[in-house]
Amino acid sequence: MKMGFLNVYKRDMTRFFRFKHQLFSSLLQPALWLGFFGMAMAGNFDRILSSTGTAVPAGVMSVDYLTFMCAGVIAATILFTNIYGGFILLFDKNWGILREIIASPMPRRDLITGIAMSGITKSWIQSLIVILFGLLLGVSFFSGKGPLEILISFAGIFIFIALFAMAFICISAFIALKMDSPEGFQGISTLLTMPLFFVSNALYPATGLPPVLQQVAMINPLTHLTAGIRYFAIGDNFSAIGMQFVYTPGEILISLLYLAFFAGIMFLLAWRTVDKVVIT
Amino acid sequence: MNNENIIEVSGLSHSYDDLRAVDNISFRVKKGEIFSFLGPNGAGKSTAINVLITLLPLQKGEVFIAGHNLSSSPKYVRDSIGIVFQEITLDRDMTVRETLEFHGNLYSMGRDEIGSRIEELLGLVELSDKKDILTKNLSGGMKRRLEIARGLMTRPKVLFLDEPTIGLDPQTRRKTWDYLRMVNDEGTTIFLTTHYMDEADILSDWISIIDHGRIIASGTPEDLKNSLGEDIICLETADTELAKTAIINYDGIKSITESGEGLVIMTDRDGAQILPEIISGLNRDEITISSVNLKKPSMDDVFMHYTGKELRD
């Protein structure tokens, strides 16, 4: 077998399914978040909106906050999963397993490829569960779509997720290779997630942010991921929280290319780092 | 490259910033032998081994392992060697079988080959009944054995071991030596580093003593010990200086050195015959003897002799 990344991938997935508590919590957490935070916020938004009586333009589908936010929860879940996903490399470094790997004939980039693949797989599983749970809670994804269209929507969502997951697991791998302690890794990762999560359109439209932060949100990959998920899961023209959202295919394509470019750069960064790392 | 030599190293040096950890060493390892680097902690053993196993870059010198040039074809070197690291390097959350499968895949082994090799090796290191146990539930000795099995997965031409019995209890150490001897009997060349005199002495066909990054003596354990002389007599008297001048011209005395409280006398004929002569001579000169000890040179003595100090820890 010349595909060493499959070996890395298999090991990482085995570990993912082996720790039942961790697996359970990682799958349940986003669902609970959607359940509690989402329901509460949805209730409040809907009350405020009904009192102001914002009119929805004719012919535009109106979706509730829960539906709007569900896409953001999926995006955030993937962000969290992957930004911490490179921890395995720190674990391997501290337990010496990275030495076994580095001293083997396997090309080092296979290590990054394998971990990126498992990050993508985990992200797909998680997003699927959040979507299913969301549908149970009344999220109106894929409304008015036939089976084939739903399938296409899923494919679109999964492509966006794969690119984003790859980018952030590579960032995480880079941090893990540079750090010596779990605390340092945790600290840096958490520091990164904060602005990424809040300076985006995941929980609310970015138009509510101060102008400077709006610019930042524009280049935030999370914004583009959320846009992609909303486009495929809700539609290209809908209204939520009293605002109209229009996504043209061109915009979505740009988001996709942006994520692909970003993922490529991050992969190169992680690859370069693992190629140069000296572990004794 | 000589076919008899599986490792050839010439002029190897390695520095960390200003610190020269390995200083221009050259040696060769013959195919099929057990070769030991013996030296105190910090002597440069681990640095040297880490260069040979490609974990550290080759800064200076020429290295051939199993016919491959380390600087131009490190991948082939990696393919030909097995490694057992100084610290335990196992994924605590993988089973014994998974650990070996993962390793086999790292080296692109075929699936069937991996399966049969696992059976074979677990039999050798007596872990066959632990196949599906997570490695964190193995004892220290079992972990070591699993690592030795892992190092042998790919049928390497040379197995490198860095301090293979560090932290193991005496019984497990002996067991580990037995396994290594068995592995060696099956044709694998073994390169090990150790700071244990007994380990080097018992296991090795060839020892290179290394200190401050340099090889200071090399030979078979027997040759190294014999080079000190036939026997060693340790003598403590009331007056070390007087005693030294009194016995320095006795027949069969190779060297006399002052050490701590007394004298260390190396003989080049049977010490048991010389000792009575020394004692009666000192009695005649009325020099009081407070203690006397006759022994065969040990690896400790060899180390003391060449480094001028006890093994640092």
Tab-separated table of N, CA and C in Angstrom, chain A residues 45 49 52-57 60-65 68 201 203-209 214 230 234 236-247:
chain	number	residue	atom	x	y	z
A	45	PHE	N	-36.542	36.532	18.869
A	45	PHE	CA	-36.548	37.229	17.581
A	45	PHE	C	-37.955	37.280	16.999
A	49	LEU	N	-39.922	40.627	16.128
A	49	LEU	CA	-40.272	40.867	14.735
A	49	LEU	C	-41.781	41.006	14.557
A	52	THR	N	-42.822	44.524	15.618
A	52	THR	CA	-42.479	45.613	14.699
A	52	THR	C	-43.201	45.467	13.367
A	53	GLY	N	-43.648	44.274	13.119
A	53	GLY	CA	-44.448	44.050	11.930
A	53	GLY	C	-43.714	44.255	10.626
A	54	THR	N	-42.448	43.780	10.567
A	54	THR	CA	-41.674	43.902	9.337
A	54	THR	C	-42.337	43.083	8.229
A	55	ALA	N	-42.485	43.708	7.109
A	55	ALA	CA	-43.161	43.011	6.019
A	55	ALA	C	-42.157	42.213	5.201
A	56	VAL	N	-42.561	41.046	4.826
A	56	VAL	CA	-41.720	40.245	3.938
A	56	VAL	C	-42.130	40.567	2.519
A	57	PRO	N	-41.143	40.900	1.649
A	57	PRO	CA	-41.483	41.225	0.270
A	57	PRO	C	-42.250	40.074	-0.375
A	60	VAL	N	-41.051	36.253	-1.570
A	60	VAL	CA	-39.802	35.839	-0.935
A	60	VAL	C	-40.137	34.908	0.223
A	61	MET	N	-39.443	33.762	0.251
A	61	MET	CA	-39.687	32.805	1.313
A	61	MET	C	-39.172	33.380	2.643
A	62	SER	N	-39.983	33.265	3.669
A	62	SER	CA	-39.568	33.752	4.978
A	62	SER	C	-39.215	32.549	5.860
A	63	VAL	N	-38.018	32.604	6.479
A	63	VAL	CA	-37.640	31.490	7.368
A	63	VAL	C	-37.450	32.019	8.792
A	64	ASP	N	-37.697	31.159	9.761
A	64	ASP	CA	-37.555	31.590	11.159
A	64	ASP	C	-36.085	31.619	11.563
A	65	TYR	N	-35.833	32.165	12.751
A	65	TYR	CA	-34.444	32.318	13.183
A	65	TYR	C	-33.745	30.974	13.350
A	68	PHE	N	-32.416	29.952	10.166
A	68	PHE	CA	-31.293	30.825	9.804
A	68	PHE	C	-30.043	30.437	10.584
A	201	ASN	N	-21.134	35.772	9.804
A	201	ASN	CA	-22.593	35.816	9.662
A	201	ASN	C	-23.247	34.555	10.213
A	203	LEU	N	-24.257	33.560	13.366
A	203	LEU	CA	-25.398	33.664	14.280
A	203	LEU	C	-26.331	34.803	13.919
A	204	TYR	N	-25.790	35.798	13.223
A	204	TYR	CA	-26.577	36.980	12.874
A	204	TYR	C	-26.025	37.534	11.561
A	205	PRO	N	-26.769	38.372	10.873
A	205	PRO	CA	-26.230	38.946	9.635
A	205	PRO	C	-25.042	39.843	9.979
A	206	ALA	N	-23.988	39.749	9.210
A	206	ALA	CA	-22.786	40.532	9.493
A	206	ALA	C	-23.036	42.022	9.359
A	207	THR	N	-24.143	42.398	8.735
A	207	THR	CA	-24.445	43.824	8.549
A	207	THR	C	-24.668	44.531	9.885
A	208	GLY	N	-24.923	43.761	10.943
A	208	GLY	CA	-25.108	44.373	12.257
A	208	GLY	C	-23.792	44.759	12.910
A	209	LEU	N	-22.665	44.319	12.337
A	209	LEU	CA	-21.355	44.600	12.932
A	209	LEU	C	-20.888	46.011	12.565
A	214	GLN	N	-17.242	44.459	9.645
A	214	GLN	CA	-17.948	43.924	8.472
A	214	GLN	C	-16.956	43.522	7.388
A	230	ARG	N	-26.225	28.037	3.685
A	230	ARG	CA	-27.555	28.669	3.581
A	230	ARG	C	-28.075	28.583	2.149
A	234	ILE	N	-31.230	26.471	2.390
A	234	ILE	CA	-32.446	27.297	2.467
A	234	ILE	C	-32.863	27.784	1.074
A	236	ASP	N	-31.719	30.698	-2.523
A	236	ASP	CA	-30.916	31.831	-2.990
A	236	ASP	C	-31.597	33.161	-2.690
A	237	ASN	N	-32.813	33.088	-2.191
A	237	ASN	CA	-33.517	34.345	-1.914
A	237	ASN	C	-34.522	34.087	-0.793
A	238	PHE	N	-34.203	34.559	0.396
A	238	PHE	CA	-35.117	34.316	1.509
A	238	PHE	C	-35.026	35.480	2.486
A	239	SER	N	-35.963	35.526	3.386
A	239	SER	CA	-35.948	36.592	4.372
A	239	SER	C	-35.917	35.977	5.768
A	240	ALA	N	-35.060	36.537	6.608
A	240	ALA	CA	-34.967	36.070	7.993
A	240	ALA	C	-34.590	37.246	8.871
A	241	ILE	N	-34.997	37.208	10.139
A	241	ILE	CA	-34.810	38.304	11.090
A	241	ILE	C	-35.047	39.671	10.424
A	242	GLY	N	-36.050	39.765	9.667
A	242	GLY	CA	-36.429	41.046	9.083
A	242	GLY	C	-35.520	41.535	7.974
A	243	MET	N	-34.712	40.635	7.432
A	243	MET	CA	-33.804	41.047	6.348
A	243	MET	C	-33.950	40.101	5.170
A	244	GLN	N	-33.667	40.641	4.018
A	244	GLN	CA	-33.717	39.774	2.842
A	244	GLN	C	-32.309	39.327	2.463
A	245	PHE	N	-32.178	38.046	2.185
A	245	PHE	CA	-30.871	37.490	1.797
A	245	PHE	C	-30.949	36.979	0.369
A	246	VAL	N	-30.051	37.508	-0.457
A	246	VAL	CA	-30.011	37.046	-1.842
A	246	VAL	C	-28.599	36.539	-2.141
A	247	TYR	N	-28.498	35.319	-2.555
A	247	TYR	CA	-27.197	34.767	-2.962
A	247	TYR	C	-27.267	34.425	-4.434
